[in-house]
PDB file of C-alpha atoms in Angstrom:
ATOM      1  CA  MET A 119       0.000   0.000   0.000  1.00 42.00           C
ATOM      2  CA  ASN A 120       1.424   3.404  -1.010  1.00 40.00           C
ATOM      3  CA  LEU A 121       1.148   5.807   1.875  1.00 39.00           C
ATOM      4  CA  PRO A 122       1.278   9.532   1.086  1.00 38.00           C
ATOM      5  CA  TYR A 123       4.050  11.557   2.602  1.00 35.00           C
ATOM      6  CA  LEU A 124       2.612  15.041   2.549  1.00 36.00           C
ATOM      7  CA  GLN A 125       4.714  17.890   3.843  1.00 36.00           C
ATOM      8  CA  MET A 126       4.525  21.621   3.682  1.00 35.00           C
ATOM      9  CA  GLU A 127       7.312  23.077   1.586  1.00 36.00           C
ATOM     10  CA  ASN A 128       7.900  26.152   3.743  1.00 38.00           C
ATOM     11  CA  ARG A 129      11.456  26.221   4.922  1.00 35.00           C
ATOM     12  CA  LEU A 130      12.119  27.408   8.439  1.00 35.00           C
ATOM     13  CA  ASN A 131      15.626  28.684   8.965  1.00 40.00           C
ATOM     14  CA  THR A 132      16.978  27.610  12.339  1.00 39.00           C
ATOM     15  CA  GLY A 133      20.603  28.588  12.641  1.00 39.00           C
ATOM     16  CA  ASN A 134      22.369  26.878   9.761  1.00 38.00           C
ATOM     17  CA  LYS A 135      19.758  24.138   9.350  1.00 43.00           C
ATOM     18  CA  ASN A 136      16.644  24.079   7.235  1.00 40.00           C
ATOM     19  CA  PHE A 137      13.672  22.167   8.630  1.00 43.00           C
ATOM     20  CA  THR A 138      10.500  21.202   6.801  1.00 45.00           C
ATOM     21  CA  ALA A 139       7.427  22.224   8.801  1.00 57.00           C
ATOM     22  CA  MET A 140       5.198  19.160   9.086  1.00 65.00           C
ATOM     23  CA  MET A 141       1.515  19.895   8.621  1.00 81.00           C
ATOM     24  CA  GLU A 142       0.438  16.257   8.378  1.00 89.00           C
ATOM     25  CA  PHE A 143       1.544  12.890   9.702  1.00 94.00           C
ATOM     26  CA  VAL A 144       0.820   9.376   8.487  1.00 93.00           C
ATOM     27  CA  LEU A 145      -0.167   6.749  11.044  1.00 94.00           C
ATOM     28  CA  LEU A 146       1.062   3.385   9.766  1.00 90.00           C
ATOM     29  CA  GLY A 147      -1.233   1.474  12.097  1.00 87.00           C
ATOM     30  CA  PHE A 148      -1.461  -2.115  10.846  1.00 84.00           C
ATOM     31  CA  SER A 149      -0.605  -1.398   7.205  1.00 79.00           C
ATOM     32  CA  ASP A 150       2.332  -3.810   7.481  1.00 74.00           C
ATOM     33  CA  ILE A 151      -0.218  -6.660   7.447  1.00 78.00           C
ATOM     34  CA  PRO A 152      -2.517  -5.512   4.582  1.00 74.00           C
ATOM     35  CA  ASN A 153      -4.103  -8.918   3.904  1.00 82.00           C
ATOM     36  CA  ILE A 154      -6.138  -8.883   7.104  1.00 86.00           C
ATOM     37  CA  GLN A 155      -7.256  -5.231   7.244  1.00 87.00           C
ATOM     38  CA  TRP A 156     -10.969  -6.128   7.121  1.00 91.00           C
ATOM     39  CA  ILE A 157     -10.545  -8.891   9.693  1.00 93.00           C
ATOM     40  CA  LEU A 158      -8.880  -6.398  12.041  1.00 91.00           C
ATOM     41  CA  PHE A 159     -11.671  -3.908  11.342  1.00 94.00           C
ATOM     42  CA  GLY A 160     -14.277  -6.502  12.345  1.00 95.00           C
ATOM     43  CA  ILE A 161     -12.366  -7.485  15.502  1.00 94.00           C
ATOM     44  CA  PHE A 162     -11.811  -3.908  16.668  1.00 94.00           C
ATOM     45  CA  LEU A 163     -15.397  -2.906  15.855  1.00 96.00           C
ATOM     46  CA  VAL A 164     -16.728  -5.778  17.984  1.00 96.00           C
ATOM     47  CA  ILE A 165     -14.309  -4.849  20.777  1.00 94.00           C
ATOM     48  CA  TYR A 166     -15.376  -1.190  20.647  1.00 96.00           C
ATOM     49  CA  LEU A 167     -19.082  -2.035  20.721  1.00 96.00           C
ATOM     50  CA  THR A 168     -18.461  -4.473  23.593  1.00 94.00           C
ATOM     51  CA  ILE A 169     -16.698  -1.770  25.614  1.00 94.00           C
ATOM     52  CA  LEU A 170     -19.486   0.742  24.940  1.00 95.00           C
ATOM     53  CA  ILE A 171     -22.316  -1.679  25.759  1.00 94.00           C
ATOM     54  CA  CYS A 172     -20.763  -3.323  28.839  1.00 91.00           C
ATOM     55  CA  ASN A 173     -19.637  -0.067  30.449  1.00 94.00           C
ATOM     56  CA  SER A 174     -22.965   1.606  29.651  1.00 94.00           C
ATOM     57  CA  ILE A 175     -24.769  -1.286  31.363  1.00 91.00           C
ATOM     58  CA  ILE A 176     -22.565  -0.877  34.458  1.00 91.00           C
ATOM     59  CA  ILE A 177     -23.318   2.868  34.541  1.00 93.00           C
ATOM     60  CA  LEU A 178     -27.053   2.190  34.118  1.00 92.00           C
ATOM     61  CA  VAL A 179     -27.287  -0.531  36.746  1.00 91.00           C
ATOM     62  CA  THR A 180     -25.307   1.462  39.345  1.00 91.00           C
ATOM     63  CA  LYS A 181     -27.651   4.422  38.822  1.00 91.00           C
ATOM     64  CA  ILE A 182     -31.010   2.611  39.051  1.00 89.00           C
ATOM     65  CA  GLU A 183     -30.298  -0.219  41.513  1.00 88.00           C
ATOM     66  CA  PRO A 184     -30.818   1.004  45.120  1.00 88.00           C
ATOM     67  CA  ALA A 185     -28.392  -1.590  46.547  1.00 85.00           C
ATOM     68  CA  LEU A 186     -25.582  -0.079  44.449  1.00 90.00           C
ATOM     69  CA  GLN A 187     -26.024   3.518  45.657  1.00 90.00           C
ATOM     70  CA  THR A 188     -22.718   3.429  47.538  1.00 93.00           C
ATOM     71  CA  PRO A 189     -19.368   5.230  47.089  1.00 94.00           C
ATOM     72  CA  MET A 190     -17.746   2.067  45.726  1.00 92.00           C
ATOM     73  CA  TYR A 191     -20.205   1.840  42.822  1.00 93.00           C
ATOM     74  CA  PHE A 192     -20.240   5.613  42.336  1.00 95.00           C
ATOM     75  CA  PHE A 193     -16.517   5.371  41.613  1.00 95.00           C
ATOM     76  CA  LEU A 194     -17.062   2.301  39.416  1.00 92.00           C
ATOM     77  CA  SER A 195     -19.674   4.097  37.287  1.00 94.00           C
ATOM     78  CA  ASN A 196     -17.270   7.012  36.804  1.00 96.00           C
ATOM     79  CA  PHE A 197     -14.507   4.572  35.912  1.00 94.00           C
ATOM     80  CA  SER A 198     -16.784   2.948  33.309  1.00 94.00           C
ATOM     81  CA  PHE A 199     -17.587   6.337  31.783  1.00 95.00           C
ATOM     82  CA  LEU A 200     -13.874   7.149  31.729  1.00 95.00           C
ATOM     83  CA  GLU A 201     -13.182   3.890  29.889  1.00 94.00           C
ATOM     84  CA  ILE A 202     -15.765   4.789  27.227  1.00 96.00           C
ATOM     85  CA  CYS A 203     -14.105   8.174  26.690  1.00 96.00           C
ATOM     86  CA  TYR A 204     -10.626   6.626  26.690  1.00 95.00           C
ATOM     87  CA  VAL A 205     -11.277   4.108  23.909  1.00 95.00           C
ATOM     88  CA  THR A 206     -13.333   6.588  21.877  1.00 96.00           C
ATOM     89  CA  VAL A 207     -10.234   8.761  21.482  1.00 96.00           C
ATOM     90  CA  THR A 208      -8.347   5.989  19.637  1.00 95.00           C
ATOM     91  CA  ILE A 209     -10.566   3.197  18.244  1.00 95.00           C
ATOM     92  CA  PRO A 210     -12.904   5.161  15.886  1.00 95.00           C
ATOM     93  CA  ARG A 211      -9.878   6.807  14.273  1.00 94.00           C
ATOM     94  CA  MET A 212      -8.192   3.400  13.907  1.00 93.00           C
ATOM     95  CA  LEU A 213     -11.352   1.904  12.350  1.00 94.00           C
ATOM     96  CA  MET A 214     -11.509   4.749   9.831  1.00 94.00           C
ATOM     97  CA  ASP A 215      -7.848   4.201   8.887  1.00 92.00           C
ATOM     98  CA  LEU A 216      -8.488   0.477   8.380  1.00 91.00           C
ATOM     99  CA  VAL A 217     -11.427   1.217   6.050  1.00 91.00           C
ATOM    100  CA  THR A 218      -9.764   3.962   3.999  1.00 88.00           C
ATOM    101  CA  GLN A 219      -6.302   2.356   4.216  1.00 86.00           C
ATOM    102  CA  LYS A 220      -4.946   5.856   4.712  1.00 87.00           C
ATOM    103  CA  GLY A 221      -3.423   7.078   7.935  1.00 89.00           C
ATOM    104  CA  ASN A 222      -3.268  10.795   7.201  1.00 93.00           C
ATOM    105  CA  ILE A 223      -3.750  12.905  10.326  1.00 94.00           C
ATOM    106  CA  SER A 224      -3.208  16.639  10.639  1.00 94.00           C
ATOM    107  CA  LEU A 225      -0.745  18.008  13.169  1.00 93.00           C
ATOM    108  CA  LEU A 226      -3.581  19.593  15.174  1.00 94.00           C
ATOM    109  CA  ALA A 227      -5.643  16.380  15.191  1.00 95.00           C
ATOM    110  CA  CYS A 228      -2.564  14.392  16.212  1.00 96.00           C
ATOM    111  CA  ALA A 229      -1.807  16.774  19.086  1.00 96.00           C
ATOM    112  CA  THR A 230      -5.453  16.743  20.210  1.00 97.00           C
ATOM    113  CA  GLN A 231      -5.650  12.951  20.174  1.00 97.00           C
ATOM    114  CA  MET A 232      -2.408  12.567  22.115  1.00 96.00           C
ATOM    115  CA  CYS A 233      -3.454  15.158  24.678  1.00 97.00           C
ATOM    116  CA  PHE A 234      -6.789  13.438  25.363  1.00 97.00           C
ATOM    117  CA  VAL A 235      -5.180   9.983  25.537  1.00 95.00           C
ATOM    118  CA  TYR A 236      -2.821  11.201  28.264  1.00 94.00           C
ATOM    119  CA  ILE A 237      -5.420  13.244  30.145  1.00 96.00           C
ATOM    120  CA  LEU A 238      -7.812  10.273  30.268  1.00 95.00           C
ATOM    121  CA  GLY A 239      -5.012   7.797  31.017  1.00 92.00           C
ATOM    122  CA  GLY A 240      -3.791   9.961  33.893  1.00 93.00           C
ATOM    123  CA  SER A 241      -7.356  10.296  35.183  1.00 96.00           C
ATOM    124  CA  GLU A 242      -7.707   6.512  35.097  1.00 93.00           C
ATOM    125  CA  CYS A 243      -4.562   6.089  37.211  1.00 92.00           C
ATOM    126  CA  LEU A 244      -5.817   8.594  39.785  1.00 95.00           C
ATOM    127  CA  LEU A 245      -9.335   7.142  39.860  1.00 95.00           C
ATOM    128  CA  LEU A 246      -7.965   3.638  40.462  1.00 94.00           C
ATOM    129  CA  THR A 247      -6.059   5.117  43.429  1.00 95.00           C
ATOM    130  CA  VAL A 248      -9.251   6.725  44.749  1.00 96.00           C
ATOM    131  CA  MET A 249     -11.032   3.375  44.447  1.00 94.00           C
ATOM    132  CA  ALA A 250      -8.252   1.732  46.482  1.00 94.00           C
ATOM    133  CA  TYR A 251      -8.606   4.441  49.157  1.00 95.00           C
ATOM    134  CA  ASP A 252     -12.354   3.798  49.260  1.00 95.00           C
ATOM    135  CA  ARG A 253     -11.734   0.084  49.922  1.00 92.00           C
ATOM    136  CA  TYR A 254      -9.140   0.982  52.563  1.00 94.00           C
ATOM    137  CA  VAL A 255     -11.603   3.171  54.496  1.00 95.00           C
ATOM    138  CA  ALA A 256     -14.432   0.637  54.098  1.00 92.00           C
ATOM    139  CA  ILE A 257     -12.399  -2.288  55.441  1.00 91.00           C
ATOM    140  CA  CYS A 258      -9.945  -0.663  57.859  1.00 92.00           C
ATOM    141  CA  ASN A 259     -12.270   2.031  59.280  1.00 92.00           C
ATOM    142  CA  PRO A 260     -15.804   0.712  58.710  1.00 90.00           C
ATOM    143  CA  LEU A 261     -17.379   2.759  61.521  1.00 92.00           C
ATOM    144  CA  HIS A 262     -16.112   6.025  60.029  1.00 93.00           C
ATOM    145  CA  TYR A 263     -16.815   5.026  56.420  1.00 94.00           C
ATOM    146  CA  PRO A 264     -20.186   6.854  55.991  1.00 93.00           C
ATOM    147  CA  LEU A 265     -18.660  10.026  57.441  1.00 94.00           C
ATOM    148  CA  VAL A 266     -15.328   9.922  55.612  1.00 94.00           C
ATOM    149  CA  MET A 267     -16.708   8.858  52.218  1.00 95.00           C
ATOM    150  CA  ASN A 268     -19.795  11.071  52.110  1.00 95.00           C
ATOM    151  CA  HIS A 269     -21.232  12.147  48.755  1.00 94.00           C
ATOM    152  CA  LYS A 270     -19.485  15.527  48.756  1.00 96.00           C
ATOM    153  CA  VAL A 271     -16.078  13.918  49.328  1.00 96.00           C
ATOM    154  CA  CYS A 272     -16.740  11.333  46.608  1.00 96.00           C
ATOM    155  CA  VAL A 273     -17.615  14.041  44.081  1.00 97.00           C
ATOM    156  CA  GLN A 274     -14.499  16.016  45.040  1.00 97.00           C
ATOM    157  CA  LEU A 275     -12.263  12.951  44.638  1.00 97.00           C
ATOM    158  CA  VAL A 276     -13.719  12.128  41.229  1.00 97.00           C
ATOM    159  CA  THR A 277     -13.421  15.751  40.080  1.00 97.00           C
ATOM    160  CA  ALA A 278      -9.800  15.874  41.229  1.00 96.00           C
ATOM    161  CA  SER A 279      -9.093  12.649  39.318  1.00 96.00           C
ATOM    162  CA  TRP A 280     -10.527  14.139  36.135  1.00 95.00           C
ATOM    163  CA  VAL A 281      -8.889  17.577  36.231  1.00 96.00           C
ATOM    164  CA  SER A 282      -5.581  17.163  38.098  1.00 94.00           C
ATOM    165  CA  GLY A 283      -3.667  15.906  35.084  1.00 93.00           C
ATOM    166  CA  VAL A 284      -5.063  18.392  32.545  1.00 96.00           C
ATOM    167  CA  PRO A 285      -2.415  21.162  32.911  1.00 96.00           C
ATOM    168  CA  VAL A 286       0.429  18.616  33.039  1.00 95.00           C
ATOM    169  CA  MET A 287      -0.726  16.698  29.955  1.00 96.00           C
ATOM    170  CA  VAL A 288      -1.494  19.850  27.977  1.00 96.00           C
ATOM    171  CA  GLY A 289       1.976  21.154  28.856  1.00 95.00           C
ATOM    172  CA  GLN A 290       3.636  17.916  27.800  1.00 94.00           C
ATOM    173  CA  THR A 291       1.720  17.889  24.512  1.00 95.00           C
ATOM    174  CA  CYS A 292       2.815  21.459  23.764  1.00 95.00           C
ATOM    175  CA  GLN A 293       6.401  20.513  24.627  1.00 93.00           C
ATOM    176  CA  VAL A 294       6.412  17.561  22.207  1.00 93.00           C
ATOM    177  CA  PHE A 295       4.793  19.481  19.349  1.00 93.00           C
ATOM    178  CA  SER A 296       7.163  22.406  19.774  1.00 91.00           C
ATOM    179  CA  LEU A 297       9.901  20.096  18.481  1.00 90.00           C
ATOM    180  CA  PRO A 298      10.891  20.345  14.802  1.00 89.00           C
ATOM    181  CA  PHE A 299       9.927  17.274  12.758  1.00 86.00           C
ATOM    182  CA  CYS A 300      11.976  16.667   9.651  1.00 79.00           C
ATOM    183  CA  GLY A 301      12.491  13.852   7.191  1.00 70.00           C
ATOM    184  CA  SER A 302       9.810  11.176   7.318  1.00 80.00           C
ATOM    185  CA  ASN A 303       6.362  12.136   8.617  1.00 87.00           C
ATOM    186  CA  THR A 304       5.444   8.477   9.178  1.00 91.00           C
ATOM    187  CA  ILE A 305       4.432   7.428  12.699  1.00 91.00           C
ATOM    188  CA  ASN A 306       4.742   3.671  13.213  1.00 88.00           C
ATOM    189  CA  HIS A 307       1.744   3.460  15.516  1.00 90.00           C
ATOM    190  CA  PHE A 308      -2.062   3.323  15.433  1.00 92.00           C
ATOM    191  CA  PHE A 309      -2.474   6.574  17.398  1.00 93.00           C
ATOM    192  CA  CYS A 310      -0.376   9.630  18.164  1.00 94.00           C
ATOM    193  CA  ASP A 311       1.847   8.658  21.084  1.00 91.00           C
ATOM    194  CA  ILE A 312       4.951  10.329  22.493  1.00 91.00           C
ATOM    195  CA  PRO A 313       7.594   7.574  21.956  1.00 87.00           C
ATOM    196  CA  PRO A 314       7.016   7.178  18.171  1.00 88.00           C
ATOM    197  CA  LEU A 315       6.770  10.961  17.758  1.00 91.00           C
ATOM    198  CA  LEU A 316      10.104  11.479  19.500  1.00 89.00           C
ATOM    199  CA  ARG A 317      11.669   8.980  17.066  1.00 87.00           C
ATOM    200  CA  ILE A 318      10.876  11.217  14.092  1.00 89.00           C
ATOM    201  CA  ALA A 319      11.724  14.513  15.826  1.00 88.00           C
ATOM    202  CA  CYS A 320      14.855  16.409  14.874  1.00 85.00           C
ATOM    203  CA  GLY A 321      17.411  17.600  17.348  1.00 80.00           C
ATOM    204  CA  ASP A 322      17.949  16.628  20.959  1.00 84.00           C
ATOM    205  CA  THR A 323      14.900  15.025  22.604  1.00 88.00           C
ATOM    206  CA  PHE A 324      16.611  14.336  25.944  1.00 89.00           C
ATOM    207  CA  VAL A 325      14.514  16.911  27.838  1.00 91.00           C
ATOM    208  CA  ASN A 326      11.314  15.469  26.376  1.00 90.00           C
ATOM    209  CA  GLU A 327      12.306  11.923  27.335  1.00 89.00           C
ATOM    210  CA  ILE A 328      13.039  13.057  30.895  1.00 92.00           C
ATOM    211  CA  ALA A 329       9.641  14.783  30.981  1.00 91.00           C
ATOM    212  CA  VAL A 330       7.971  11.506  29.919  1.00 88.00           C
ATOM    213  CA  TYR A 331       9.705   9.655  32.776  1.00 89.00           C
ATOM    214  CA  VAL A 332       8.779  12.349  35.316  1.00 92.00           C
ATOM    215  CA  VAL A 333       5.116  12.374  34.288  1.00 92.00           C
ATOM    216  CA  ALA A 334       5.065   8.557  34.245  1.00 88.00           C
ATOM    217  CA  VAL A 335       6.471   8.486  37.779  1.00 89.00           C
ATOM    218  CA  ILE A 336       3.886  11.028  38.982  1.00 91.00           C
ATOM    219  CA  PHE A 337       0.869   9.414  37.318  1.00 91.00           C
ATOM    220  CA  ILE A 338       1.883   5.742  37.284  1.00 88.00           C
ATOM    221  CA  MET A 339       4.422   4.905  39.975  1.00 89.00           C
ATOM    222  CA  VAL A 340       3.202   7.225  42.769  1.00 93.00           C
ATOM    223  CA  PRO A 341      -0.471   6.167  42.454  1.00 93.00           C
ATOM    224  CA  PHE A 342       0.619   2.528  42.168  1.00 91.00           C
ATOM    225  CA  LEU A 343       2.676   2.788  45.371  1.00 93.00           C
ATOM    226  CA  LEU A 344      -0.287   4.405  47.155  1.00 94.00           C
ATOM    227  CA  ILE A 345      -2.479   1.519  45.993  1.00 94.00           C
ATOM    228  CA  VAL A 346       0.099  -1.014  47.209  1.00 92.00           C
ATOM    229  CA  VAL A 347       0.242   0.683  50.634  1.00 94.00           C
ATOM    230  CA  SER A 348      -3.566   0.766  50.813  1.00 93.00           C
ATOM    231  CA  TYR A 349      -3.853  -2.913  50.002  1.00 92.00           C
ATOM    232  CA  ALA A 350      -1.088  -3.864  52.411  1.00 92.00           C
ATOM    233  CA  LYS A 351      -3.167  -2.313  55.189  1.00 93.00           C
ATOM    234  CA  ILE A 352      -6.368  -3.825  53.787  1.00 92.00           C
ATOM    235  CA  ILE A 353      -4.906  -7.336  53.685  1.00 90.00           C
ATOM    236  CA  SER A 354      -3.529  -6.898  57.208  1.00 91.00           C
ATOM    237  CA  SER A 355      -6.995  -5.911  58.450  1.00 90.00           C
ATOM    238  CA  ILE A 356      -8.708  -8.752  56.577  1.00 88.00           C
ATOM    239  CA  LEU A 357      -6.385 -11.357  58.056  1.00 87.00           C
ATOM    240  CA  LYS A 358      -7.338 -10.149  61.551  1.00 84.00           C
ATOM    241  CA  LEU A 359     -11.013 -10.947  60.962  1.00 80.00           C
ATOM    242  CA  SER A 360     -12.152 -13.960  62.941  1.00 77.00           C
ATOM    243  CA  SER A 361     -14.844 -15.024  60.473  1.00 79.00           C
ATOM    244  CA  ALA A 362     -13.718 -16.962  57.403  1.00 80.00           C
ATOM    245  CA  ARG A 363     -16.861 -15.793  55.609  1.00 80.00           C
ATOM    246  CA  GLY A 364     -16.036 -12.180  56.462  1.00 75.00           C
ATOM    247  CA  ARG A 365     -12.517 -12.578  55.104  1.00 80.00           C
ATOM    248  CA  ALA A 366     -13.802 -14.126  51.882  1.00 80.00           C
ATOM    249  CA  LYS A 367     -16.337 -11.313  51.374  1.00 76.00           C
ATOM    250  CA  ALA A 368     -13.705  -8.639  52.039  1.00 75.00           C
ATOM    251  CA  PHE A 369     -11.285 -10.231  49.584  1.00 79.00           C
ATOM    252  CA  SER A 370     -14.014 -10.565  46.923  1.00 76.00           C
ATOM    253  CA  THR A 371     -14.775  -6.814  47.046  1.00 74.00           C
ATOM    254  CA  CYS A 372     -11.099  -6.045  46.377  1.00 84.00           C
ATOM    255  CA  SER A 373     -10.050  -8.760  43.929  1.00 82.00           C
ATOM    256  CA  SER A 374     -11.637  -7.190  40.813  1.00 82.00           C
ATOM    257  CA  HIS A 375      -9.992  -3.848  41.478  1.00 85.00           C
ATOM    258  CA  LEU A 376      -6.615  -5.479  42.123  1.00 86.00           C
ATOM    259  CA  ILE A 377      -6.709  -7.404  38.834  1.00 86.00           C
ATOM    260  CA  VAL A 378      -7.521  -4.221  36.885  1.00 87.00           C
ATOM    261  CA  VAL A 379      -4.763  -2.307  38.714  1.00 89.00           C
ATOM    262  CA  PHE A 380      -2.044  -4.827  37.911  1.00 86.00           C
ATOM    263  CA  LEU A 381      -3.110  -5.141  34.258  1.00 85.00           C
ATOM    264  CA  PHE A 382      -3.265  -1.387  33.645  1.00 84.00           C
ATOM    265  CA  TYR A 383      -0.243  -0.303  35.674  1.00 83.00           C
ATOM    266  CA  GLY A 384       1.854  -3.230  34.468  1.00 80.00           C
ATOM    267  CA  THR A 385       1.500  -2.365  30.789  1.00 78.00           C
ATOM    268  CA  GLY A 386       1.726   1.384  31.473  1.00 76.00           C
ATOM    269  CA  THR A 387       5.020   0.904  33.318  1.00 76.00           C
ATOM    270  CA  ILE A 388       6.473  -1.164  30.474  1.00 76.00           C
ATOM    271  CA  ALA A 389       5.342   1.383  27.891  1.00 73.00           C
ATOM    272  CA  TYR A 390       6.580   4.594  29.525  1.00 74.00           C
ATOM    273  CA  LEU A 391       9.221   3.691  32.085  1.00 69.00           C
ATOM    274  CA  GLN A 392      11.242   1.213  30.032  1.00 64.00           C
ATOM    275  CA  PRO A 393      14.377   2.838  28.558  1.00 53.00           C
ATOM    276  CA  LYS A 394      13.824   3.826  24.912  1.00 54.00           C
ATOM    277  CA  PRO A 395      16.653   1.734  23.361  1.00 46.00           C
ATOM    278  CA  HIS A 396      15.270  -1.473  24.888  1.00 49.00           C
ATOM    279  CA  GLN A 397      11.846  -1.238  23.263  1.00 58.00           C
ATOM    280  CA  SER A 398      11.262  -1.855  19.566  1.00 68.00           C
ATOM    281  CA  GLU A 399       8.519  -0.058  17.652  1.00 70.00           C
ATOM    282  CA  GLY A 400       6.606  -3.314  17.185  1.00 71.00           C
ATOM    283  CA  THR A 401       6.755  -4.111  20.897  1.00 76.00           C
ATOM    284  CA  GLY A 402       5.640  -0.603  21.799  1.00 73.00           C
ATOM    285  CA  LYS A 403       2.673  -0.869  19.433  1.00 82.00           C
ATOM    286  CA  LEU A 404       1.676  -4.241  20.888  1.00 81.00           C
ATOM    287  CA  ILE A 405       1.880  -2.964  24.483  1.00 82.00           C
ATOM    288  CA  SER A 406      -0.157   0.120  23.544  1.00 84.00           C
ATOM    289  CA  LEU A 407      -2.767  -2.108  21.917  1.00 86.00           C
ATOM    290  CA  PHE A 408      -3.012  -4.043  25.160  1.00 84.00           C
ATOM    291  CA  TYR A 409      -3.552  -1.118  27.534  1.00 82.00           C
ATOM    292  CA  THR A 410      -5.630   1.102  25.222  1.00 87.00           C
ATOM    293  CA  ILE A 411      -7.992  -1.562  23.842  1.00 89.00           C
ATOM    294  CA  LEU A 412      -7.753  -5.037  25.377  1.00 86.00           C
ATOM    295  CA  ILE A 413      -7.671  -4.008  29.061  1.00 87.00           C
ATOM    296  CA  PRO A 414     -10.721  -1.697  28.686  1.00 89.00           C
ATOM    297  CA  THR A 415     -12.484  -4.705  27.135  1.00 89.00           C
ATOM    298  CA  LEU A 416     -11.598  -6.929  30.088  1.00 85.00           C
ATOM    299  CA  ASN A 417     -12.414  -4.403  32.828  1.00 85.00           C
ATOM    300  CA  PRO A 418     -16.234  -4.554  32.712  1.00 86.00           C
ATOM    301  CA  ILE A 419     -16.078  -8.343  32.379  1.00 84.00           C
ATOM    302  CA  ILE A 420     -13.799  -8.591  35.435  1.00 84.00           C
ATOM    303  CA  TYR A 421     -16.043  -6.310  37.502  1.00 81.00           C
ATOM    304  CA  THR A 422     -19.295  -8.045  36.544  1.00 77.00           C
ATOM    305  CA  LEU A 423     -18.143 -11.662  36.775  1.00 70.00           C
ATOM    306  CA  ARG A 424     -16.321 -11.217  40.093  1.00 68.00           C
ATOM    307  CA  ASN A 425     -18.867  -8.953  41.780  1.00 77.00           C
ATOM    308  CA  LYS A 426     -21.939 -10.632  43.240  1.00 79.00           C
ATOM    309  CA  ASP A 427     -23.749  -7.322  43.850  1.00 82.00           C
ATOM    310  CA  ILE A 428     -23.516  -6.295  40.189  1.00 85.00           C
ATOM    311  CA  THR A 429     -24.377  -9.822  39.019  1.00 83.00           C
ATOM    312  CA  MET A 430     -27.501  -9.783  41.198  1.00 86.00           C
ATOM    313  CA  ALA A 431     -28.420  -6.273  40.051  1.00 84.00           C
ATOM    314  CA  LEU A 432     -28.075  -7.354  36.395  1.00 83.00           C
ATOM    315  CA  LYS A 433     -30.340 -10.329  37.044  1.00 84.00           C
ATOM    316  CA  ASN A 434     -32.937  -8.057  38.657  1.00 82.00           C
ATOM    317  CA  LEU A 435     -32.693  -5.622  35.748  1.00 79.00           C
ATOM    318  CA  ALA A 436     -33.104  -8.443  33.215  1.00 80.00           C
ATOM    319  CA  THR A 437     -36.135  -9.762  35.108  1.00 81.00           C
ATOM    320  CA  LYS A 438     -37.790  -6.335  35.011  1.00 77.00           C
ATOM    321  CA  PHE A 439     -37.252  -5.995  31.260  1.00 75.00           C
ATOM    322  CA  LEU A 440     -38.511  -9.514  30.518  1.00 74.00           C
ATOM    323  CA  ARG A 441     -41.761  -9.063  32.380  1.00 69.00           C
TER     324      ARG A 441
END
């Protein structure tokens, strides 16, 4: 497949060097395997619809089922909505590229997509930390739980999760797109991401790479460590319970969240904290595919299959509709 390499012919004089100002990039996506483009389109379309439907059902059931009107499910409904937004930033664009077999994306659209991917990804990290804190208060301080996790506090925590990363991610996006891009305008990825963009940037990208590590530490490692500390205290409290049934119930309320945490943070750490020379473009694309598409597909399944309250609420909802 011939991919266009469109560039603006204005020459920008920078010292003694002439740079071509890129006005358009080309996302290679999965063009290296052209024989299965329509198969991939079908797979990703089914995945996208699954994510939309499953997360929408979780949001619906947590809103209308009285037994799920608790902070834990308030956070889960927000997490489900966040997942819908997160995949909508990347998958529709990827589906369009698979149909047209063209990966042309303007510089502004590329910057916008990257900015939203990082804002929503950062929000997801923070919201997972808030959900761990909620479980910590519920299990370690059950008598104070209604007071500590009142509705106002829950709304404030969710709002902070959504907006805290906005200035940082916008700043990082501006920093990356202030770099001069020369030579090839081809991005070997299925969405605009920082690592592949830095590979085609001209000049020294050391400062940008350090910025990626710093932001990754702030939004991946710090929240992950807070979650680990929370669960260390949670597990310690659970083990002190005298009732085996009580221990099993406490573990069941945390297991779904723990699985999601390790899947999301594990792939995020590999993608953004692994030194650049040790990660090939193909590996980076595969890891990105995992945490941007496959994990959001698994999350609602993990939460519904391993959560008896949601399973029961879904059964009640189905019964009402079938009457």
